[in-house]
Every structure is written in C-alpha cells, then in structure tokens.
mmCIF file of C-alpha atoms and ligand atoms in Angstrom:
data_model
loop_
_atom_site.group_PDB
_atom_site.id
_atom_site.type_symbol
_atom_site.label_atom_id
_atom_site.label_comp_id
_atom_site.label_asym_id
_atom_site.label_seq_id
_atom_site.Cartn_x
_atom_site.Cartn_y
_atom_site.Cartn_z
ATOM 1 C CA UNK A 4 0.000 0.000 0.000
ATOM 2 C CA UNK A 5 2.173 2.796 -1.244
ATOM 3 C CA UNK A 6 -0.498 5.394 -1.586
ATOM 4 C CA UNK A 7 -2.864 5.361 1.377
ATOM 5 C CA UNK A 8 -5.158 8.243 0.848
ATOM 6 C CA UNK A 9 -8.432 8.663 2.640
ATOM 7 C CA UNK A 10 -11.128 9.884 0.298
ATOM 8 C CA UNK A 11 -14.111 11.880 1.456
ATOM 9 C CA UNK A 12 -17.564 10.392 0.888
ATOM 10 C CA UNK A 13 -18.157 12.976 -1.799
ATOM 11 C CA UNK A 14 -14.961 11.957 -3.605
ATOM 12 C CA UNK A 15 -15.910 8.298 -3.298
ATOM 13 C CA UNK A 16 -19.337 8.996 -4.750
ATOM 14 C CA UNK A 17 -17.855 11.011 -7.611
ATOM 15 C CA UNK A 18 -15.459 8.186 -8.415
ATOM 16 C CA UNK A 19 -18.315 5.688 -8.363
ATOM 17 C CA UNK A 20 -20.457 7.810 -10.664
ATOM 18 C CA UNK A 21 -17.509 8.169 -13.002
ATOM 19 C CA UNK A 22 -16.913 4.407 -12.961
ATOM 20 C CA UNK A 23 -20.613 3.779 -13.513
ATOM 21 C CA UNK A 24 -20.651 6.039 -16.578
ATOM 22 C CA UNK A 25 -17.649 4.248 -18.061
ATOM 23 C CA UNK A 26 -19.087 0.809 -17.281
ATOM 24 C CA UNK A 27 -22.377 1.827 -18.881
ATOM 25 C CA UNK A 28 -20.511 2.735 -22.075
ATOM 26 C CA UNK A 29 -18.851 -0.691 -22.024
ATOM 27 C CA UNK A 30 -22.285 -2.254 -21.486
ATOM 28 C CA UNK A 31 -23.588 -0.418 -24.547
ATOM 29 C CA UNK A 32 -20.811 -1.915 -26.682
ATOM 30 C CA UNK A 33 -21.599 -5.358 -25.301
ATOM 31 C CA UNK A 34 -25.271 -4.918 -26.184
ATOM 32 C CA UNK A 35 -24.259 -3.853 -29.682
ATOM 33 C CA UNK A 36 -22.381 -7.130 -30.155
ATOM 34 C CA UNK A 37 -25.374 -8.939 -28.678
ATOM 35 C CA UNK A 38 -25.498 -12.665 -29.227
ATOM 36 C CA UNK A 39 -23.031 -12.512 -32.118
ATOM 37 C CA UNK A 40 -19.920 -13.720 -30.251
ATOM 38 C CA UNK A 41 -21.864 -16.714 -28.922
ATOM 39 C CA UNK A 42 -23.519 -17.442 -32.265
ATOM 40 C CA UNK A 43 -20.155 -17.377 -34.032
ATOM 41 C CA UNK A 44 -18.656 -19.756 -31.476
ATOM 42 C CA UNK A 45 -21.602 -22.163 -31.756
ATOM 43 C CA UNK A 46 -21.467 -22.154 -35.552
ATOM 44 C CA UNK A 47 -17.728 -22.835 -35.548
ATOM 45 C CA UNK A 48 -18.287 -25.813 -33.236
ATOM 46 C CA UNK A 49 -21.121 -27.097 -35.382
ATOM 47 C CA UNK A 50 -19.090 -26.830 -38.589
ATOM 48 C CA UNK A 51 -16.195 -28.624 -36.955
ATOM 49 C CA UNK A 52 -18.597 -31.429 -36.007
ATOM 50 C CA UNK A 53 -19.946 -31.636 -39.549
ATOM 51 C CA UNK A 54 -16.422 -31.807 -40.951
ATOM 52 C CA UNK A 55 -15.601 -34.653 -38.580
ATOM 53 C CA UNK A 56 -18.728 -36.493 -39.742
ATOM 54 C CA UNK A 57 -17.743 -35.921 -43.355
ATOM 55 C CA UNK A 58 -14.282 -37.368 -42.748
ATOM 56 C CA UNK A 59 -15.814 -40.376 -41.035
ATOM 57 C CA UNK A 60 -18.127 -41.103 -43.976
ATOM 58 C CA UNK A 61 -15.231 -40.675 -46.426
ATOM 59 C CA UNK A 62 -13.205 -43.192 -44.443
ATOM 60 C CA UNK A 63 -16.131 -45.593 -44.454
ATOM 61 C CA UNK A 64 -16.432 -45.292 -48.237
ATOM 62 C CA UNK A 65 -12.704 -45.983 -48.595
ATOM 63 C CA UNK A 66 -13.123 -49.088 -46.448
ATOM 64 C CA UNK A 67 -15.965 -50.364 -48.612
ATOM 65 C CA UNK A 68 -13.929 -49.713 -51.758
ATOM 66 C CA UNK A 69 -11.104 -51.797 -50.343
ATOM 67 C CA UNK A 70 -13.600 -54.567 -49.631
ATOM 68 C CA UNK A 71 -14.791 -54.415 -53.267
ATOM 69 C CA UNK A 72 -11.189 -54.710 -54.499
ATOM 70 C CA UNK A 73 -10.737 -57.810 -52.345
ATOM 71 C CA UNK A 74 -13.872 -59.351 -53.790
ATOM 72 C CA UNK A 75 -12.715 -58.569 -57.332
ATOM 73 C CA UNK A 76 -9.513 -60.479 -56.598
ATOM 74 C CA UNK A 77 -11.581 -63.389 -55.311
ATOM 75 C CA UNK A 78 -13.493 -63.411 -58.610
ATOM 76 C CA UNK A 79 -10.266 -63.271 -60.621
ATOM 77 C CA UNK A 80 -8.757 -66.166 -58.658
ATOM 78 C CA UNK A 81 -11.903 -68.271 -58.970
ATOM 79 C CA UNK A 82 -12.184 -67.596 -62.692
ATOM 80 C CA UNK A 83 -8.529 -68.615 -63.076
ATOM 81 C CA UNK A 84 -9.252 -71.867 -61.296
ATOM 82 C CA UNK A 85 -12.328 -72.520 -63.446
ATOM 83 C CA UNK A 86 -10.195 -72.088 -66.566
ATOM 84 C CA UNK A 87 -7.627 -74.498 -65.141
ATOM 85 C CA UNK A 88 -10.325 -77.093 -64.393
ATOM 86 C CA UNK A 89 -11.805 -76.695 -67.883
ATOM 87 C CA UNK A 90 -8.421 -77.599 -69.326
ATOM 88 C CA UNK A 91 -8.077 -80.580 -66.960
ATOM 89 C CA UNK A 92 -11.552 -81.822 -67.860
ATOM 90 C CA UNK A 93 -10.396 -82.262 -71.458
ATOM 91 C CA UNK A 94 -7.972 -84.974 -70.320
ATOM 92 C CA UNK A 95 -10.018 -86.864 -67.751
ATOM 93 C CA UNK A 96 -9.502 -90.578 -67.569
ATOM 94 C CA UNK A 97 -12.782 -91.620 -65.993
ATOM 95 C CA UNK A 98 -16.169 -90.315 -64.942
ATOM 96 C CA UNK A 99 -15.199 -90.136 -61.273
ATOM 97 C CA UNK A 100 -12.386 -87.740 -62.065
ATOM 98 C CA UNK A 101 -14.747 -85.802 -64.332
ATOM 99 C CA UNK A 102 -17.283 -85.445 -61.546
ATOM 100 C CA UNK A 103 -14.644 -84.310 -59.074
ATOM 101 C CA UNK A 104 -13.471 -81.597 -61.445
ATOM 102 C CA UNK A 105 -17.018 -80.590 -62.195
ATOM 103 C CA UNK A 106 -17.721 -80.208 -58.501
ATOM 104 C CA UNK A 107 -14.673 -77.963 -58.075
ATOM 105 C CA UNK A 108 -15.804 -75.831 -60.989
ATOM 106 C CA UNK A 109 -19.267 -75.488 -59.523
ATOM 107 C CA UNK A 110 -17.760 -74.473 -56.217
ATOM 108 C CA UNK A 111 -15.624 -71.782 -57.864
ATOM 109 C CA UNK A 112 -18.580 -70.510 -59.879
ATOM 110 C CA UNK A 113 -20.499 -70.191 -56.630
ATOM 111 C CA UNK A 114 -17.591 -68.239 -55.146
ATOM 112 C CA UNK A 115 -17.804 -65.877 -58.109
ATOM 113 C CA UNK A 116 -21.559 -65.389 -57.700
ATOM 114 C CA UNK A 117 -21.200 -64.768 -53.999
ATOM 115 C CA UNK A 118 -18.432 -62.210 -54.534
ATOM 116 C CA UNK A 119 -20.524 -60.482 -57.214
ATOM 117 C CA UNK A 120 -23.408 -60.254 -54.802
ATOM 118 C CA UNK A 121 -21.119 -58.764 -52.150
ATOM 119 C CA UNK A 122 -19.838 -56.206 -54.638
ATOM 120 C CA UNK A 123 -23.365 -55.256 -55.638
ATOM 121 C CA UNK A 124 -24.384 -54.749 -52.002
ATOM 122 C CA UNK A 125 -21.209 -52.805 -51.276
ATOM 123 C CA UNK A 126 -21.840 -50.512 -54.242
ATOM 124 C CA UNK A 127 -25.327 -49.819 -52.958
ATOM 125 C CA UNK A 128 -23.865 -48.995 -49.578
ATOM 126 C CA UNK A 129 -21.379 -46.628 -51.205
ATOM 127 C CA UNK A 130 -24.292 -44.954 -52.977
ATOM 128 C CA UNK A 131 -26.044 -44.371 -49.654
ATOM 129 C CA UNK A 132 -22.887 -43.055 -48.055
ATOM 130 C CA UNK A 133 -22.185 -40.795 -51.018
ATOM 131 C CA UNK A 134 -25.646 -39.259 -50.654
ATOM 132 C CA UNK A 135 -24.997 -38.780 -46.929
ATOM 133 C CA UNK A 136 -21.684 -37.162 -47.737
ATOM 134 C CA UNK A 137 -23.310 -34.886 -50.275
ATOM 135 C CA UNK A 138 -25.883 -33.653 -47.762
ATOM 136 C CA UNK A 139 -23.180 -33.191 -45.117
ATOM 137 C CA UNK A 140 -21.197 -31.088 -47.593
ATOM 138 C CA UNK A 141 -24.284 -29.006 -48.373
ATOM 139 C CA UNK A 142 -24.917 -28.513 -44.650
ATOM 140 C CA UNK A 143 -21.332 -27.364 -44.157
ATOM 141 C CA UNK A 144 -21.607 -24.956 -47.077
ATOM 142 C CA UNK A 145 -24.843 -23.476 -45.719
ATOM 143 C CA UNK A 146 -23.437 -23.100 -42.200
ATOM 144 C CA UNK A 147 -20.243 -21.640 -43.624
ATOM 145 C CA UNK A 148 -22.304 -18.991 -45.362
ATOM 146 C CA UNK A 149 -24.138 -18.062 -42.161
ATOM 147 C CA UNK A 150 -20.871 -18.068 -40.228
ATOM 148 C CA UNK A 151 -19.181 -15.761 -42.729
ATOM 149 C CA UNK A 152 -22.104 -13.363 -42.508
ATOM 150 C CA UNK A 153 -22.192 -13.321 -38.683
ATOM 151 C CA UNK A 154 -18.428 -13.092 -38.419
ATOM 152 C CA UNK A 155 -18.464 -10.174 -40.820
ATOM 153 C CA UNK A 156 -21.094 -8.404 -38.753
ATOM 154 C CA UNK A 157 -19.189 -9.013 -35.537
ATOM 155 C CA UNK A 158 -15.895 -7.896 -37.039
ATOM 156 C CA UNK A 159 -17.535 -4.725 -38.285
ATOM 157 C CA UNK A 160 -18.822 -3.910 -34.792
ATOM 158 C CA UNK A 161 -15.475 -4.813 -33.257
ATOM 159 C CA UNK A 162 -13.709 -2.649 -35.819
ATOM 160 C CA UNK A 163 -15.961 0.272 -34.991
ATOM 161 C CA UNK A 164 -15.798 -0.101 -31.216
ATOM 162 C CA UNK A 165 -12.415 -1.663 -30.492
ATOM 163 C CA UNK A 166 -10.538 1.575 -29.941
ATOM 164 C CA UNK A 167 -13.345 3.026 -27.876
ATOM 165 C CA UNK A 168 -13.675 -0.147 -25.823
ATOM 166 C CA UNK A 169 -9.963 -0.202 -25.123
ATOM 167 C CA UNK A 170 -10.077 3.399 -23.935
ATOM 168 C CA UNK A 171 -13.080 2.755 -21.728
ATOM 169 C CA UNK A 172 -11.364 -0.279 -20.228
ATOM 170 C CA UNK A 173 -8.327 1.795 -19.366
ATOM 171 C CA UNK A 174 -10.539 4.528 -17.921
ATOM 172 C CA UNK A 175 -12.430 1.945 -15.873
ATOM 173 C CA UNK A 176 -9.182 0.592 -14.447
ATOM 174 C CA UNK A 177 -8.082 4.096 -13.469
ATOM 175 C CA UNK A 178 -11.490 4.896 -11.994
ATOM 176 C CA UNK A 179 -11.491 1.683 -9.948
ATOM 177 C CA UNK A 180 -8.223 2.701 -8.315
ATOM 178 C CA UNK A 181 -10.034 5.676 -6.830
ATOM 179 C CA UNK A 182 -12.786 3.583 -5.244
ATOM 180 C CA UNK A 183 -11.998 1.716 -2.058
ATOM 181 C CA UNK A 184 -12.126 -2.088 -2.411
ATOM 182 C CA UNK A 185 -15.115 -2.635 -0.146
ATOM 183 C CA UNK A 186 -17.245 -0.073 -1.931
ATOM 184 C CA UNK A 187 -16.035 -1.392 -5.262
ATOM 185 C CA UNK A 188 -17.102 -4.925 -4.426
ATOM 186 C CA UNK A 189 -20.593 -3.788 -3.383
ATOM 187 C CA UNK A 190 -20.776 -1.747 -6.571
ATOM 188 C CA UNK A 191 -19.843 -4.813 -8.663
ATOM 189 C CA UNK A 192 -22.316 -6.955 -6.746
ATOM 190 C CA UNK A 193 -25.206 -4.517 -7.258
ATOM 191 C CA UNK A 194 -24.285 -4.108 -10.914
ATOM 192 C CA UNK A 195 -24.505 -7.851 -11.480
ATOM 193 C CA UNK A 196 -27.978 -7.918 -9.977
ATOM 194 C CA UNK A 197 -29.458 -5.670 -12.614
ATOM 195 C CA UNK A 198 -29.779 -6.268 -16.292
ATOM 196 C CA UNK A 199 -29.107 -2.629 -17.098
ATOM 197 C CA UNK A 200 -25.895 -2.793 -15.015
ATOM 198 C CA UNK A 201 -26.768 0.315 -13.010
ATOM 199 C CA UNK A 202 -25.425 0.281 -9.456
ATOM 200 C CA UNK A 203 -25.191 4.037 -8.918
ATOM 201 C CA UNK A 204 -28.168 6.195 -9.800
ATOM 202 C CA UNK A 205 -29.283 9.762 -9.326
ATOM 203 C CA UNK A 206 -32.488 10.928 -7.698
ATOM 204 C CA UNK A 207 -34.836 11.679 -10.557
ATOM 205 C CA UNK A 208 -38.056 13.538 -9.829
ATOM 206 C CA UNK A 209 -37.954 12.678 -6.121
ATOM 207 C CA UNK A 210 -37.507 9.001 -6.869
ATOM 208 C CA UNK A 211 -34.715 6.444 -7.220
ATOM 209 C CA UNK A 212 -33.386 6.635 -10.775
ATOM 210 C CA UNK A 213 -33.070 2.843 -10.795
ATOM 211 C CA UNK A 214 -36.400 1.539 -9.516
ATOM 212 C CA UNK A 215 -38.441 4.780 -9.415
ATOM 213 C CA UNK A 216 -39.372 4.223 -5.801
ATOM 214 C CA UNK A 217 -40.180 7.571 -4.116
ATOM 215 C CA UNK A 218 -37.511 8.946 -1.783
ATOM 216 C CA UNK A 219 -38.724 10.983 1.221
ATOM 217 C CA UNK A 220 -37.512 14.642 1.360
ATOM 218 C CA UNK A 221 -35.503 14.010 4.559
ATOM 219 C CA UNK A 222 -33.545 11.225 2.853
ATOM 220 C CA UNK A 223 -33.074 13.308 -0.266
ATOM 221 C CA UNK A 224 -31.481 16.050 1.775
ATOM 222 C CA UNK A 225 -29.167 13.497 3.435
ATOM 223 C CA UNK A 226 -28.138 12.320 -0.004
ATOM 224 C CA UNK A 227 -27.459 15.901 -1.094
ATOM 225 C CA UNK A 228 -25.187 16.403 1.909
ATOM 226 C CA UNK A 229 -22.860 13.670 0.554
ATOM 227 C CA UNK A 230 -21.694 12.640 4.019
ATOM 228 C CA UNK A 231 -22.806 9.014 3.896
ATOM 229 C CA UNK A 232 -23.157 6.315 1.291
ATOM 230 C CA UNK A 233 -26.914 5.866 1.017
ATOM 231 C CA UNK A 234 -28.605 3.053 -0.860
ATOM 232 C CA UNK A 235 -32.156 2.824 -2.154
ATOM 233 C CA UNK A 236 -34.318 0.972 0.366
ATOM 234 C CA UNK A 237 -36.200 -0.693 -2.423
ATOM 235 C CA UNK A 238 -33.538 -1.805 -4.925
ATOM 236 C CA UNK A 239 -30.278 -1.403 -3.015
ATOM 237 C CA UNK A 240 -28.626 0.840 -5.603
ATOM 238 C CA UNK A 241 -26.277 3.560 -4.405
ATOM 239 C CA UNK A 242 -27.981 6.948 -4.604
ATOM 240 C CA UNK A 243 -26.431 10.298 -5.495
ATOM 241 C CA UNK A 244 -27.989 13.684 -6.033
ATOM 242 C CA UNK A 245 -28.620 14.821 -9.571
ATOM 243 C CA UNK A 246 -26.109 17.643 -9.394
ATOM 244 C CA UNK A 247 -23.235 15.361 -8.462
ATOM 245 C CA UNK A 248 -24.346 12.861 -11.090
ATOM 246 C CA UNK A 249 -24.345 15.517 -13.813
ATOM 247 C CA UNK A 250 -21.090 17.189 -12.870
ATOM 248 C CA UNK A 251 -19.052 14.001 -13.163
ATOM 249 C CA UNK A 252 -17.630 13.861 -16.641
ATOM 250 C CA UNK A 253 -19.090 11.251 -18.927
ATOM 251 C CA UNK A 254 -15.570 10.299 -20.010
ATOM 252 C CA UNK A 255 -16.225 10.272 -23.718
ATOM 253 C CA UNK A 256 -13.762 8.283 -25.785
ATOM 254 C CA UNK A 257 -11.494 10.487 -27.851
HETATM 255 ZN ZN1 ZN B 19 -34.200 2.032 -6.153
#
C-alpha cells in the first residue's frame, strides 16, 4: 500500500459515478455485439462437427472400396481356377475324375456369384454413403455462409468499437483505483444484480433513478449532503444527487 489516501464520501461517490458512466458505455458496446460472439462460437463448433462427420463417412467409403477390391480379386482367382479345371476336364480318364473336377468348378462358380453379390451390395452402400456425404457437404456450405455473414457483422462492430472499448477499459481501471475495495465490491455486486448494469443512480423527480421508488424529502437532503453512502431501500442501488451525477464527466472516448 504505497499510496494510502483517505477519500471523502463525496470523492468516493464522484469516483463511483464516473466508474458507472464508463461501465455503462462498455455495457452499450456489449449490447451492440449482442449474441453474435456466442452465435459465431456455436457455428464454428457445429461446422467442426460436420467436418468430422464428413471425414468419417469418407473413411467408411474408402473401407468399402477396399472390400470391393478384395472381392474382385476373389473373382479373378476363382475364374482362373475354373479355366484351369476346364483344361483338366479335357484330359479326364474316368467319370469319377470328371465329376470331381465338375464339382470344383461349380464351387468356384459359386464363389464368383457370392463375390458379385457382395460387390453389388457394397456398391449400394457406397451410394447411400455418397448421398450422406453430399448432404453433409451441403450442410457445411450453408453453415459456412451463415458463419461468414455473422463473423463479418461481428468484425464490423469490433472494428468500430475496439478503440473506444480499449479506452473505456483503461478509464475503468483508473477509476477503480479511486474507489476503495469494499465499496467497489458492493458496486460490482449490485451491478450484477441488474440487467441494465446500473449500481449508482441519481435521484430523478424525487424518486430512485433505478427503480423509481419515491424517496422521502428528509432522505433526499441526506443524499445531497454527501456525508454518507446511502442506498435505495427498495432496490439497493447507491444513490447520489442529480447535481453530483451531472457534474461528473461522462468520459467520452477520444
Ligand atoms: Zn431504487
């Protein structure tokens, strides 16, 4: 703790208002980006999944093609054997030998038929897989298009707000240094509780600027004295008078 300085309540309130104004600017930028960062992330995940599915189907097709090649070899071998047996049958010595050769030939012809059937089935399977692959590719292309569009939108917003955001972040860091840690943590806690991120509000028309609950005159005058940190009894936000709220610079980005 090199720089222990005790701030007055008024200084603390001014610092909080200043921080609130900067944080509100950062909130505005966040709202501008909206769901885009999440949508882009989801789409990227989805496309990655589709690509993985595509690769899987391609590998399956390759496997089936290998199977077909094996079956073609089976056919070639069997046909070779049949030819060999045909030649042998020309020189048979008796009917028993003839029958034995005939049986072998029948067996090999059956092998050929069976392999042909396997090839036919495998080709049908490839056809199914190819259609699956085609639709997966189309799905990827469609998602890619949406992703490009969303990414473009997001990049445009980032491009327009990046410098500003950076400046606001630096300003917020500086502003936080002027708020004592305990007050800062209640500020952060209140901010998280409200969708609009407002933790410090001014009195507006005799009411809390956050929840519009009426504030009695006695309490309003206490707030104007700036001697105590006073929170709204209804919503818990830190209250400041309008004058203090307006005099704190809005910290516009240059
Ligand atoms: Zn309130």
